[in-house]
Every structure is written in C-alpha cells, then in structure tokens.
mmCIF file of C-alpha atoms and ligand atoms in Angstrom:
data_model
loop_
_atom_site.group_PDB
_atom_site.id
_atom_site.type_symbol
_atom_site.label_atom_id
_atom_site.label_comp_id
_atom_site.label_asym_id
_atom_site.label_seq_id
_atom_site.Cartn_x
_atom_site.Cartn_y
_atom_site.Cartn_z
ATOM 1 C CA UNK S 912 -50.473 -14.005 63.259
ATOM 2 C CA UNK S 913 -48.382 -10.904 62.974
ATOM 3 C CA UNK S 914 -44.807 -11.547 64.115
ATOM 4 C CA UNK S 915 -45.316 -15.245 64.810
ATOM 5 C CA UNK S 916 -44.085 -17.357 61.966
ATOM 6 C CA UNK S 917 -46.686 -19.697 60.575
ATOM 7 C CA UNK S 918 -46.326 -23.396 61.421
ATOM 8 C CA UNK S 919 -44.772 -25.634 58.761
ATOM 9 C CA UNK S 920 -47.954 -27.697 58.705
ATOM 10 C CA UNK S 921 -50.170 -24.769 57.914
ATOM 11 C CA UNK S 922 -47.817 -23.547 55.190
ATOM 12 C CA UNK S 923 -47.872 -26.977 53.614
ATOM 13 C CA UNK S 924 -51.669 -27.139 53.763
ATOM 14 C CA UNK S 925 -51.914 -23.686 52.215
ATOM 15 C CA UNK S 926 -49.438 -24.679 49.494
ATOM 16 C CA UNK S 927 -51.419 -27.801 48.624
ATOM 17 C CA UNK S 928 -54.564 -25.760 48.257
ATOM 18 C CA UNK S 929 -52.836 -23.069 46.181
ATOM 19 C CA UNK S 930 -51.218 -25.593 43.811
ATOM 20 C CA UNK S 931 -54.500 -27.417 43.351
ATOM 21 C CA UNK S 932 -56.222 -24.124 42.589
ATOM 22 C CA UNK S 933 -53.602 -23.016 40.026
ATOM 23 C CA UNK S 934 -55.497 -23.256 36.757
ATOM 24 C CA UNK S 935 -52.790 -22.699 34.219
ATOM 25 C CA UNK S 936 -49.027 -22.743 33.989
ATOM 26 C CA UNK S 937 -48.365 -19.083 34.903
ATOM 27 C CA UNK S 938 -50.567 -19.448 38.002
ATOM 28 C CA UNK S 939 -48.670 -22.583 38.962
ATOM 29 C CA UNK S 940 -45.289 -20.847 38.646
ATOM 30 C CA UNK S 941 -46.543 -18.016 40.786
ATOM 31 C CA UNK S 942 -47.953 -20.331 43.496
ATOM 32 C CA UNK S 943 -44.783 -22.377 43.646
ATOM 33 C CA UNK S 944 -42.648 -19.247 44.133
ATOM 34 C CA UNK S 945 -44.973 -18.066 46.885
ATOM 35 C CA UNK S 946 -44.076 -21.109 49.025
ATOM 36 C CA UNK S 947 -40.706 -22.356 47.788
ATOM 37 C CA UNK S 948 -39.044 -19.226 46.382
ATOM 38 C CA UNK S 949 -36.348 -17.212 48.119
ATOM 39 C CA UNK S 950 -38.935 -14.813 49.415
ATOM 40 C CA UNK S 951 -41.427 -17.604 50.029
ATOM 41 C CA UNK S 952 -42.914 -18.589 53.379
ATOM 42 C CA UNK S 953 -40.684 -21.625 53.911
ATOM 43 C CA UNK S 954 -37.569 -19.507 53.440
ATOM 44 C CA UNK S 955 -38.961 -17.112 56.010
ATOM 45 C CA UNK S 956 -39.109 -19.922 58.554
ATOM 46 C CA UNK S 957 -35.575 -21.031 57.752
ATOM 47 C CA UNK S 958 -34.385 -17.522 58.539
ATOM 48 C CA UNK S 959 -35.634 -17.977 62.122
ATOM 49 C CA UNK S 960 -33.518 -21.122 62.682
ATOM 50 C CA UNK S 961 -30.500 -19.156 63.918
ATOM 51 C CA UNK S 962 -32.339 -18.009 67.019
ATOM 52 C CA UNK S 963 -33.364 -21.498 68.163
ATOM 53 C CA UNK S 964 -31.917 -24.049 70.522
ATOM 54 C CA UNK S 965 -29.827 -26.670 68.658
ATOM 55 C CA UNK S 966 -32.384 -29.438 69.224
ATOM 56 C CA UNK S 967 -35.338 -27.280 68.084
ATOM 57 C CA UNK S 968 -33.264 -26.149 65.105
ATOM 58 C CA UNK S 969 -32.806 -29.744 63.920
ATOM 59 C CA UNK S 970 -36.471 -30.591 64.347
ATOM 60 C CA UNK S 971 -37.704 -27.519 62.557
ATOM 61 C CA UNK S 972 -35.093 -27.846 59.824
ATOM 62 C CA UNK S 973 -36.176 -31.393 59.106
ATOM 63 C CA UNK S 974 -39.827 -30.384 59.058
ATOM 64 C CA UNK S 975 -39.138 -27.591 56.592
ATOM 65 C CA UNK S 976 -37.069 -29.868 54.314
ATOM 66 C CA UNK S 977 -39.770 -32.518 54.324
ATOM 67 C CA UNK S 978 -42.459 -29.991 53.550
ATOM 68 C CA UNK S 979 -40.370 -28.463 50.764
ATOM 69 C CA UNK S 980 -39.811 -31.856 49.087
ATOM 70 C CA UNK S 981 -43.515 -32.681 49.203
ATOM 71 C CA UNK S 982 -44.579 -29.293 47.852
ATOM 72 C CA UNK S 983 -41.943 -29.548 45.103
ATOM 73 C CA UNK S 984 -43.253 -32.985 44.088
ATOM 74 C CA UNK S 985 -46.801 -31.710 44.088
ATOM 75 C CA UNK S 986 -45.895 -28.736 41.893
ATOM 76 C CA UNK S 987 -44.178 -31.053 39.406
ATOM 77 C CA UNK S 988 -47.230 -33.316 39.274
ATOM 78 C CA UNK S 989 -49.513 -30.370 38.774
ATOM 79 C CA UNK S 990 -47.311 -29.057 35.951
ATOM 80 C CA UNK S 991 -47.578 -32.368 34.089
ATOM 81 C CA UNK S 992 -51.340 -32.429 34.322
ATOM 82 C CA UNK S 993 -51.682 -28.781 33.252
ATOM 83 C CA UNK S 994 -49.446 -29.382 30.235
ATOM 84 C CA UNK S 995 -51.483 -32.403 29.232
ATOM 85 C CA UNK S 996 -54.606 -30.319 29.497
ATOM 86 C CA UNK S 997 -53.129 -27.694 27.226
ATOM 87 C CA UNK S 998 -52.239 -30.275 24.574
ATOM 88 C CA UNK S 999 -55.762 -31.609 24.702
ATOM 89 C CA UNK S 1000 -57.220 -28.131 24.369
ATOM 90 C CA UNK S 1001 -55.005 -27.453 21.330
ATOM 91 C CA UNK S 1002 -56.103 -30.684 19.719
ATOM 92 C CA UNK S 1003 -59.731 -29.923 20.409
ATOM 93 C CA UNK S 1004 -59.451 -26.484 18.842
ATOM 94 C CA UNK S 1005 -57.781 -27.761 15.672
ATOM 95 C CA UNK S 1006 -59.737 -30.953 15.375
ATOM 96 C CA UNK S 1007 -60.599 -32.425 12.008
ATOM 97 C CA UNK S 1008 -64.077 -32.760 10.729
ATOM 98 C CA UNK S 1009 -63.743 -36.152 9.159
ATOM 99 C CA UNK S 1010 -67.129 -35.795 7.482
ATOM 100 C CA UNK S 1011 -65.903 -32.963 5.195
ATOM 101 C CA UNK S 1012 -65.247 -34.062 1.602
ATOM 102 C CA UNK S 1013 -61.529 -34.585 0.950
ATOM 103 C CA UNK S 1014 -59.440 -32.267 -1.225
ATOM 104 C CA UNK S 1015 -59.174 -34.017 -4.586
ATOM 105 C CA UNK S 1016 -55.578 -34.932 -5.415
ATOM 106 C CA UNK S 1017 -54.471 -34.198 -8.955
ATOM 107 C CA UNK S 1018 -53.795 -37.243 -11.025
ATOM 108 C CA UNK S 1019 -50.809 -37.212 -13.324
ATOM 109 C CA UNK S 1020 -51.150 -38.412 -16.882
ATOM 110 C CA UNK S 1021 -49.010 -38.952 -19.908
ATOM 111 C CA UNK S 1022 -48.101 -36.048 -22.157
ATOM 112 C CA UNK S 1023 -50.017 -36.026 -25.478
ATOM 113 C CA UNK S 1024 -46.809 -36.592 -27.435
ATOM 114 C CA UNK S 1025 -45.893 -39.554 -25.243
ATOM 115 C CA UNK S 1026 -49.356 -40.955 -25.831
ATOM 116 C CA UNK S 1027 -49.004 -40.453 -29.578
ATOM 117 C CA UNK S 1028 -45.631 -42.195 -29.457
ATOM 118 C CA UNK S 1029 -46.988 -45.203 -27.585
ATOM 119 C CA UNK S 1030 -49.929 -45.419 -29.895
ATOM 120 C CA UNK S 1031 -47.646 -45.278 -32.949
ATOM 121 C CA UNK S 1032 -45.448 -48.009 -31.502
ATOM 122 C CA UNK S 1033 -48.459 -50.207 -30.889
ATOM 123 C CA UNK S 1034 -49.722 -49.603 -34.413
ATOM 124 C CA UNK S 1035 -46.410 -50.439 -36.094
ATOM 125 C CA UNK S 1036 -45.967 -53.535 -34.016
ATOM 126 C CA UNK S 1037 -49.108 -54.868 -35.697
ATOM 127 C CA UNK S 1038 -47.217 -54.460 -39.006
ATOM 128 C CA UNK S 1039 -44.241 -56.373 -37.631
ATOM 129 C CA UNK S 1040 -41.977 -53.364 -36.931
ATOM 130 C CA UNK S 1041 -39.815 -53.408 -33.797
ATOM 131 C CA UNK S 1042 -38.859 -50.300 -31.880
ATOM 132 C CA UNK S 1043 -35.279 -49.086 -31.908
ATOM 133 C CA UNK S 1044 -33.639 -46.185 -30.087
ATOM 134 C CA UNK S 1045 -30.664 -43.955 -30.705
ATOM 135 C CA UNK S 1046 -28.937 -41.214 -28.696
ATOM 136 C CA UNK S 1047 -30.065 -37.600 -28.890
ATOM 137 C CA UNK S 1048 -26.427 -36.514 -28.631
ATOM 138 C CA UNK S 1049 -25.183 -38.056 -31.830
ATOM 139 C CA UNK S 1050 -21.983 -38.395 -33.815
ATOM 140 C CA UNK S 1051 -21.829 -36.136 -36.830
ATOM 141 C CA UNK S 1052 -20.763 -39.243 -38.698
ATOM 142 C CA UNK S 1053 -24.140 -40.913 -38.098
ATOM 143 C CA UNK S 1054 -26.267 -37.794 -38.289
ATOM 144 C CA UNK S 1055 -24.742 -36.710 -41.614
ATOM 145 C CA UNK S 1056 -21.814 -38.565 -43.215
ATOM 146 C CA UNK S 1057 -23.156 -42.106 -43.243
ATOM 147 C CA UNK S 1058 -26.383 -40.678 -44.644
ATOM 148 C CA UNK S 1059 -24.422 -39.305 -47.569
ATOM 149 C CA UNK S 1060 -24.563 -35.721 -46.304
ATOM 150 C CA UNK S 1061 -20.858 -34.751 -46.324
ATOM 151 C CA UNK S 1062 -19.623 -31.539 -44.708
ATOM 152 C CA UNK S 1063 -19.744 -29.478 -47.889
ATOM 153 C CA UNK S 1064 -23.160 -30.732 -48.973
ATOM 154 C CA UNK S 1065 -25.845 -28.037 -49.230
ATOM 155 C CA UNK S 1066 -28.348 -30.357 -47.553
ATOM 156 C CA UNK S 1067 -26.513 -29.742 -44.273
ATOM 157 C CA UNK S 1068 -27.558 -26.119 -44.343
ATOM 158 C CA UNK S 1069 -31.170 -27.223 -44.245
ATOM 159 C CA UNK S 1070 -30.498 -28.674 -40.798
ATOM 160 C CA UNK S 1071 -29.775 -25.832 -38.409
ATOM 161 C CA UNK S 1072 -27.544 -27.907 -36.248
ATOM 162 C CA UNK S 1073 -26.722 -27.525 -32.565
ATOM 163 C CA UNK S 1074 -23.096 -28.569 -32.097
ATOM 164 C CA UNK S 1075 -22.110 -30.107 -28.779
ATOM 165 C CA UNK S 1076 -18.447 -30.161 -29.749
ATOM 166 C CA UNK S 1077 -16.653 -30.819 -33.013
ATOM 167 C CA UNK S 1078 -17.940 -34.088 -34.428
ATOM 168 C CA UNK S 1079 -20.838 -34.306 -31.964
ATOM 169 C CA UNK S 1080 -24.294 -32.803 -32.524
ATOM 170 C CA UNK S 1081 -27.801 -32.873 -31.133
ATOM 171 C CA UNK S 1082 -29.329 -35.088 -33.744
ATOM 172 C CA UNK S 1083 -31.270 -33.101 -36.309
ATOM 173 C CA UNK S 1084 -33.399 -36.067 -37.352
ATOM 174 C CA UNK S 1085 -33.995 -39.688 -36.386
ATOM 175 C CA UNK S 1086 -32.401 -41.011 -39.581
ATOM 176 C CA UNK S 1087 -29.046 -41.762 -37.851
ATOM 177 C CA UNK S 1088 -30.910 -44.570 -36.079
ATOM 178 C CA UNK S 1089 -31.175 -46.199 -39.527
ATOM 179 C CA UNK S 1090 -27.399 -46.389 -39.649
ATOM 180 C CA UNK S 1091 -27.011 -47.610 -36.091
ATOM 181 C CA UNK S 1092 -29.659 -50.265 -36.568
ATOM 182 C CA UNK S 1093 -28.692 -51.532 -40.010
ATOM 183 C CA UNK S 1094 -24.945 -51.715 -39.329
ATOM 184 C CA UNK S 1095 -24.017 -55.224 -38.295
ATOM 185 C CA UNK S 1096 -27.454 -56.635 -39.101
ATOM 186 C CA UNK S 1097 -28.696 -58.323 -42.220
ATOM 187 C CA UNK S 1098 -32.160 -57.962 -43.779
ATOM 188 C CA UNK S 1099 -35.008 -58.494 -43.601
ATOM 189 C CA UNK S 1100 -35.255 -55.511 -41.259
ATOM 190 C CA UNK S 1101 -38.331 -53.644 -40.077
ATOM 191 C CA UNK S 1102 -37.967 -50.928 -37.452
ATOM 192 C CA UNK S 1103 -39.397 -47.705 -36.211
ATOM 193 C CA UNK S 1104 -37.365 -45.263 -34.130
ATOM 194 C CA UNK S 1105 -39.364 -42.551 -32.382
ATOM 195 C CA UNK S 1106 -37.567 -39.792 -30.518
ATOM 196 C CA UNK S 1107 -36.637 -36.181 -30.040
ATOM 197 C CA UNK S 1108 -34.674 -34.174 -32.555
ATOM 198 C CA UNK S 1109 -33.245 -30.652 -32.413
ATOM 199 C CA UNK S 1110 -33.046 -27.826 -34.881
ATOM 200 C CA UNK S 1111 -32.144 -24.223 -34.516
ATOM 201 C CA UNK S 1112 -35.212 -22.809 -36.227
ATOM 202 C CA UNK S 1113 -37.840 -21.815 -33.706
ATOM 203 C CA UNK S 1114 -40.940 -20.233 -35.214
ATOM 204 C CA UNK S 1115 -44.677 -20.487 -34.497
ATOM 205 C CA UNK S 1116 -44.892 -23.765 -36.338
ATOM 206 C CA UNK S 1117 -41.449 -25.021 -35.394
ATOM 207 C CA UNK S 1118 -39.980 -25.688 -32.015
ATOM 208 C CA UNK S 1119 -36.206 -26.123 -31.481
ATOM 209 C CA UNK S 1120 -37.017 -29.566 -30.134
ATOM 210 C CA UNK S 1121 -39.581 -31.820 -31.692
ATOM 211 C CA UNK S 1122 -40.193 -35.493 -32.180
ATOM 212 C CA UNK S 1123 -39.989 -37.662 -35.216
ATOM 213 C CA UNK S 1124 -40.755 -41.236 -35.850
ATOM 214 C CA UNK S 1125 -38.345 -42.851 -38.241
ATOM 215 C CA UNK S 1126 -39.499 -45.984 -39.996
ATOM 216 C CA UNK S 1127 -37.583 -48.234 -42.327
ATOM 217 C CA UNK S 1128 -37.870 -51.591 -43.957
ATOM 218 C CA UNK S 1129 -35.237 -53.499 -45.899
ATOM 219 C CA UNK S 1130 -36.209 -56.626 -47.755
ATOM 220 C CA UNK S 1131 -36.078 -58.307 -51.139
ATOM 221 C CA UNK S 1132 -38.268 -56.413 -53.573
ATOM 222 C CA UNK S 1133 -39.374 -53.635 -51.190
ATOM 223 C CA UNK S 1134 -40.909 -50.898 -53.356
ATOM 224 C CA UNK S 1135 -42.219 -47.353 -53.228
ATOM 225 C CA UNK S 1136 -45.709 -48.856 -53.423
ATOM 226 C CA UNK S 1137 -45.031 -50.683 -50.152
ATOM 227 C CA UNK S 1138 -43.873 -47.392 -48.633
ATOM 228 C CA UNK S 1139 -47.084 -45.678 -49.692
ATOM 229 C CA UNK S 1140 -49.180 -48.526 -48.378
ATOM 230 C CA UNK S 1141 -47.513 -48.360 -44.969
ATOM 231 C CA UNK S 1142 -47.837 -44.564 -44.784
ATOM 232 C CA UNK S 1143 -51.517 -44.645 -45.758
ATOM 233 C CA UNK S 1144 -52.218 -47.210 -43.075
ATOM 234 C CA UNK S 1145 -50.260 -45.127 -40.552
ATOM 235 C CA UNK S 1146 -52.054 -41.877 -41.462
ATOM 236 C CA UNK S 1147 -55.486 -43.468 -41.293
ATOM 237 C CA UNK S 1148 -54.728 -45.028 -37.969
ATOM 238 C CA UNK S 1149 -53.652 -41.708 -36.475
ATOM 239 C CA UNK S 1150 -55.967 -39.252 -38.224
ATOM 240 C CA UNK S 1151 -58.964 -41.247 -39.264
ATOM 241 C CA UNK S 1152 -60.061 -42.900 -42.476
ATOM 242 C CA UNK S 1153 -60.950 -39.612 -44.203
ATOM 243 C CA UNK S 1154 -57.407 -38.265 -44.216
ATOM 244 C CA UNK S 1155 -55.848 -37.594 -47.603
ATOM 245 C CA UNK S 1156 -52.138 -37.809 -48.375
ATOM 246 C CA UNK S 1157 -50.110 -35.886 -50.914
ATOM 247 C CA UNK S 1158 -46.650 -37.053 -51.996
ATOM 248 C CA UNK S 1159 -44.439 -34.330 -53.471
ATOM 249 C CA UNK S 1160 -41.235 -35.215 -55.296
ATOM 250 C CA UNK S 1161 -38.310 -34.029 -53.198
ATOM 251 C CA UNK S 1162 -34.670 -34.644 -52.447
ATOM 252 C CA UNK S 1163 -32.807 -36.252 -49.577
ATOM 253 C CA UNK S 1164 -29.206 -37.409 -50.046
ATOM 254 C CA UNK S 1165 -30.007 -40.716 -48.324
ATOM 255 C CA UNK S 1166 -33.070 -41.712 -50.341
ATOM 256 C CA UNK S 1167 -33.721 -42.060 -54.055
ATOM 257 C CA UNK S 1168 -36.350 -41.372 -55.159
ATOM 258 C CA UNK S 1169 -37.476 -39.081 -52.357
ATOM 259 C CA UNK S 1170 -40.747 -37.457 -51.478
ATOM 260 C CA UNK S 1171 -42.221 -35.127 -48.954
ATOM 261 C CA UNK S 1172 -45.531 -36.090 -47.515
ATOM 262 C CA UNK S 1173 -48.438 -33.817 -46.611
ATOM 263 C CA UNK S 1174 -51.704 -34.801 -45.007
ATOM 264 C CA UNK S 1175 -55.023 -33.022 -45.348
ATOM 265 C CA UNK S 1176 -55.687 -30.684 -42.429
ATOM 266 C CA UNK S 1177 -57.986 -32.503 -40.061
ATOM 267 C CA UNK S 1178 -58.667 -29.392 -37.975
ATOM 268 C CA UNK S 1179 -60.482 -27.447 -40.697
ATOM 269 C CA UNK S 1180 -61.269 -30.342 -43.043
ATOM 270 C CA UNK S 1181 -59.313 -28.419 -45.670
ATOM 271 C CA UNK S 1182 -61.494 -25.325 -45.474
ATOM 272 C CA UNK S 1183 -58.344 -23.437 -44.511
ATOM 273 C CA UNK S 1184 -57.206 -22.464 -41.029
ATOM 274 C CA UNK S 1185 -54.215 -20.899 -39.310
ATOM 275 C CA UNK S 1186 -52.674 -24.276 -38.524
ATOM 276 C CA UNK S 1187 -52.450 -25.258 -42.214
ATOM 277 C CA UNK S 1188 -51.775 -21.638 -43.319
ATOM 278 C CA UNK S 1189 -55.090 -21.772 -45.233
ATOM 279 C CA UNK S 1190 -53.662 -24.334 -47.650
ATOM 280 C CA UNK S 1191 -55.615 -27.322 -46.400
ATOM 281 C CA UNK S 1192 -52.383 -29.341 -46.182
ATOM 282 C CA UNK S 1193 -49.841 -29.907 -43.442
ATOM 283 C CA UNK S 1194 -46.300 -31.166 -44.024
ATOM 284 C CA UNK S 1195 -45.708 -34.382 -42.205
ATOM 285 C CA UNK S 1196 -42.209 -35.475 -43.168
ATOM 286 C CA UNK S 1197 -39.892 -36.985 -45.732
ATOM 287 C CA UNK S 1198 -39.612 -40.448 -47.198
ATOM 288 C CA UNK S 1199 -38.117 -42.441 -50.022
ATOM 289 C CA UNK S 1200 -36.266 -45.539 -51.072
ATOM 290 C CA UNK S 1201 -33.057 -45.964 -49.074
ATOM 291 C CA UNK S 1202 -30.108 -44.942 -51.230
ATOM 292 C CA UNK S 1203 -27.962 -47.928 -52.317
ATOM 293 C CA UNK S 1204 -24.877 -46.191 -50.949
ATOM 294 C CA UNK S 1205 -26.483 -45.936 -47.496
ATOM 295 C CA UNK S 1206 -27.143 -49.673 -47.562
ATOM 296 C CA UNK S 1207 -23.512 -50.208 -48.556
ATOM 297 C CA UNK S 1208 -22.347 -47.944 -45.722
ATOM 298 C CA UNK S 1209 -24.125 -50.371 -43.397
ATOM 299 C CA UNK S 1210 -22.702 -53.509 -44.980
ATOM 300 C CA UNK S 1211 -25.890 -54.495 -46.822
ATOM 301 C CA UNK S 1212 -25.745 -55.614 -50.459
ATOM 302 C CA UNK S 1213 -27.941 -53.192 -52.458
ATOM 303 C CA UNK S 1214 -28.029 -55.595 -55.403
ATOM 304 C CA UNK S 1215 -29.999 -58.007 -53.321
ATOM 305 C CA UNK S 1216 -31.900 -55.812 -50.850
ATOM 306 C CA UNK S 1217 -34.069 -52.752 -51.234
ATOM 307 C CA UNK S 1218 -35.419 -50.553 -48.498
ATOM 308 C CA UNK S 1219 -37.719 -47.668 -47.831
ATOM 309 C CA UNK S 1220 -37.592 -45.123 -45.044
ATOM 310 C CA UNK S 1221 -39.651 -42.289 -43.688
ATOM 311 C CA UNK S 1222 -39.366 -39.682 -40.937
ATOM 312 C CA UNK S 1223 -42.629 -38.130 -39.739
ATOM 313 C CA UNK S 1224 -43.336 -35.425 -37.197
ATOM 314 C CA UNK S 1225 -44.996 -36.873 -34.125
ATOM 315 C CA UNK S 1226 -46.307 -33.600 -32.705
ATOM 316 C CA UNK S 1227 -48.285 -33.063 -35.876
ATOM 317 C CA UNK S 1228 -49.930 -36.413 -35.464
ATOM 318 C CA UNK S 1229 -50.735 -35.600 -31.832
ATOM 319 C CA UNK S 1230 -52.064 -32.182 -32.854
ATOM 320 C CA UNK S 1231 -54.465 -33.658 -35.377
ATOM 321 C CA UNK S 1232 -55.593 -36.334 -33.018
ATOM 322 C CA UNK S 1233 -56.358 -33.950 -30.181
ATOM 323 C CA UNK S 1234 -57.357 -30.840 -32.136
ATOM 324 C CA UNK S 1235 -54.396 -28.812 -30.969
ATOM 325 C CA UNK S 1236 -53.786 -25.802 -33.226
ATOM 326 C CA UNK S 1237 -50.235 -24.858 -32.170
ATOM 327 C CA UNK S 1238 -47.183 -26.953 -31.445
ATOM 328 C CA UNK S 1239 -45.989 -24.637 -28.699
ATOM 329 C CA UNK S 1240 -49.050 -25.502 -26.636
ATOM 330 C CA UNK S 1241 -47.592 -28.971 -26.323
ATOM 331 C CA UNK S 1242 -44.346 -27.736 -24.792
ATOM 332 C CA UNK S 1243 -45.508 -24.916 -22.587
ATOM 333 C CA UNK S 1244 -45.944 -26.101 -19.046
ATOM 334 C CA UNK S 1245 -49.579 -25.031 -18.878
ATOM 335 C CA UNK S 1246 -51.155 -27.895 -17.036
ATOM 336 C CA UNK S 1247 -54.648 -26.480 -17.566
ATOM 337 C CA UNK S 1248 -54.194 -26.902 -21.296
ATOM 338 C CA UNK S 1249 -52.578 -30.325 -21.085
ATOM 339 C CA UNK S 1250 -55.356 -31.516 -18.823
ATOM 340 C CA UNK S 1251 -57.939 -30.692 -21.465
ATOM 341 C CA UNK S 1252 -56.281 -32.868 -24.028
HETATM 342 N N1 LIG D 1361 -34.662 -37.374 -41.985
HETATM 343 C C1 LIG D 1361 -35.422 -36.568 -42.889
HETATM 344 C C2 LIG D 1361 -35.710 -35.225 -42.214
HETATM 345 O O1 LIG D 1361 -35.913 -35.158 -41.056
HETATM 346 C C3 LIG D 1361 -36.741 -37.207 -43.256
HETATM 347 C C4 LIG D 1361 -36.571 -38.489 -43.990
HETATM 348 C C5 LIG D 1361 -36.513 -39.681 -43.284
HETATM 349 C C6 LIG D 1361 -36.489 -38.494 -45.367
HETATM 350 C C7 LIG D 1361 -36.367 -40.871 -43.955
HETATM 351 C C8 LIG D 1361 -36.337 -39.678 -46.055
HETATM 352 C C9 LIG D 1361 -36.276 -40.856 -45.338
HETATM 353 O O2 LIG D 1361 -35.705 -34.206 -42.867
#
C-alpha cells in the first residue's frame, strides 16, 4: 500500500478492531490517537484533500468526518466500559469477608464516682431525703459567711480556697447548699446534696477536686442520735454490715456539737494498709447539729427546730466499695483501670 492512502472504510474497520482490542485505559488512549490524532491515519487522508477535484474533495471529506464521529463515539463507549471494569476489579480486590467476626466496639459506662453518687441518692431517697444541687462556682457569702465562717476566722485557713474573683470561690465544701436550700423554706426539711468541691491541697490522699455528699435534716426534736442512726445506715449500705464507725469530737463553726467521722478500713479489714496509713481507720467527713445561728441566717426559728448535717467524701465510699487503694486512680484517664472497676 506504499504511497496510496488507505481507504476510509479500511481505516474505520481497523480502528474498530483496535479499540475493541484495547484492554485498559492507556491502550485505549494510544489506539484512539493512532486513528484520530493529528498524526493519525484519518488526518493523513485529510492532507490529501487539496489535490482532489472539488466534487471528490466533498465526498471524501464527508466520508472522513463520518468515520471520525463513529470512531470517536466508539472510543467513548469503550472508555466507559473499561472504567466500569476497573471499579469492579478494585471492589473485588478489597472485598469484605462478611463471615469474619466483627471488631468488638467498646461500651461506655458510668464512672465509679458517678455510680456511687447515684447509689447514694437512691439510698437516701428510701429515708425520705430529696436531692438538691448548688453551683460549684459559689459566693463567698454562702461558702463561708452564712456558715458562720467570717473572713478573719481561723477555720477559713483550713479550706485552701481557689478564688475566682473577689467574693466568688470554687466551693470548698457542699455545705453552702444547706444555706441555699434552707433559705426561704420552712422545716421539716430533709435533703442530700452531692457534688464536686475544690481545695488547693493535692497530695496522694487528696485531690484538688473531690466529691462530697452533704446531708441535712431539720425537724422538731432532731437529735445527735438521729444523726448517728442515719450515718450508720448510710455506712452499712455503702460498705457492708461489718463496717465500724468512730465519731471524734471536733469543731465546725456551723455545727454544735461537731464530730469527725471515721470508718474502719474495708480494704485491709483493719489489719493496716497504705490506704488507711496502717491505722485501720479512714476519715470520711464532718457532721454535727446545725448551729442555731445558721438556722437563723436562713430564717428558721432555732427555738422550735433542730437540725443535723453531715458532709462525707464520696470517693472514699467508692474506693471502699470497689477496692480502689488510691483516689488518684479515679481521676486519671486510664480506661484500663476504670474498666476493671
Ligand atoms: N463541710 C464540712 C467540710 O467539708 C463537713 C461538714 C458538713 C461538717 C456538715 C459538719 C456538717 O469540712
């Protein structure tokens, strides 16, 4: 065929065969260029048009254009089917084996202190106590003054206070909830107020944030014996019927008389361990009969009503319940530990 240009029909037939034989996208691009590109065989024919008679030029030109359109359409069709094949191959390579066991998804659960709190709330509700809340960012007036702890009182030093701004503190105990709850209400009153409190003193047994549960009852004839009865029931519920309690005479400006309460170490059964500093006892919190002046500060007549109050550490209850030796374990984000609890 040297010298004689191929016929349009034979080019088209060759193109059809080449496109059909192209097995992947690069081969298709190459085949298309071979027939339709600037150096392709159809372009070669077009270059001969100039030497033809006008009538022959029109006929050949139309033939070339028709062939080009058909080859172009064929190449486009082929491209679509090759792309689809590639997608299918990719899917086949990465296909899922649906018979493999699934990856277990981790289930969240409540923090041990949250669980202790809910349990304590449920227990006190059986004794007729309702749950009250107060803010963690608290007025100095409620955290101290209304509890008879004025600015110059040495008892303030015992609370290493975080100040938010003058007159506003992170509450150092849950006792301000007593004031908030009693003001504007009249007895009989029976509440617990669990929540977080903040103190500056971080040490192995103390964390700058911990949780207390405040409890208080105001009624006619409420006595220290009632307070002890409630605390014994509480301790036994949380730590089991074998737990022993020890009341030590103490001082709080907002209770009189006052006591500090220890429970027998459940972890070592009082044989002595690091958690109880080998004493067999763990401090739990303070309690006492609500001071008459505190009742007055809340508009309650102390001649008629008496009240008791207590503030116990919730982490310590959770620690005994779950055999946790150190408070910091509760607040470090070690999920492996928390999952064991
Ligand atoms: N609020 C006191 C404290 O945290 C504890 C307490 C509460 C004492 C209620 C007496 C009555 O130190």
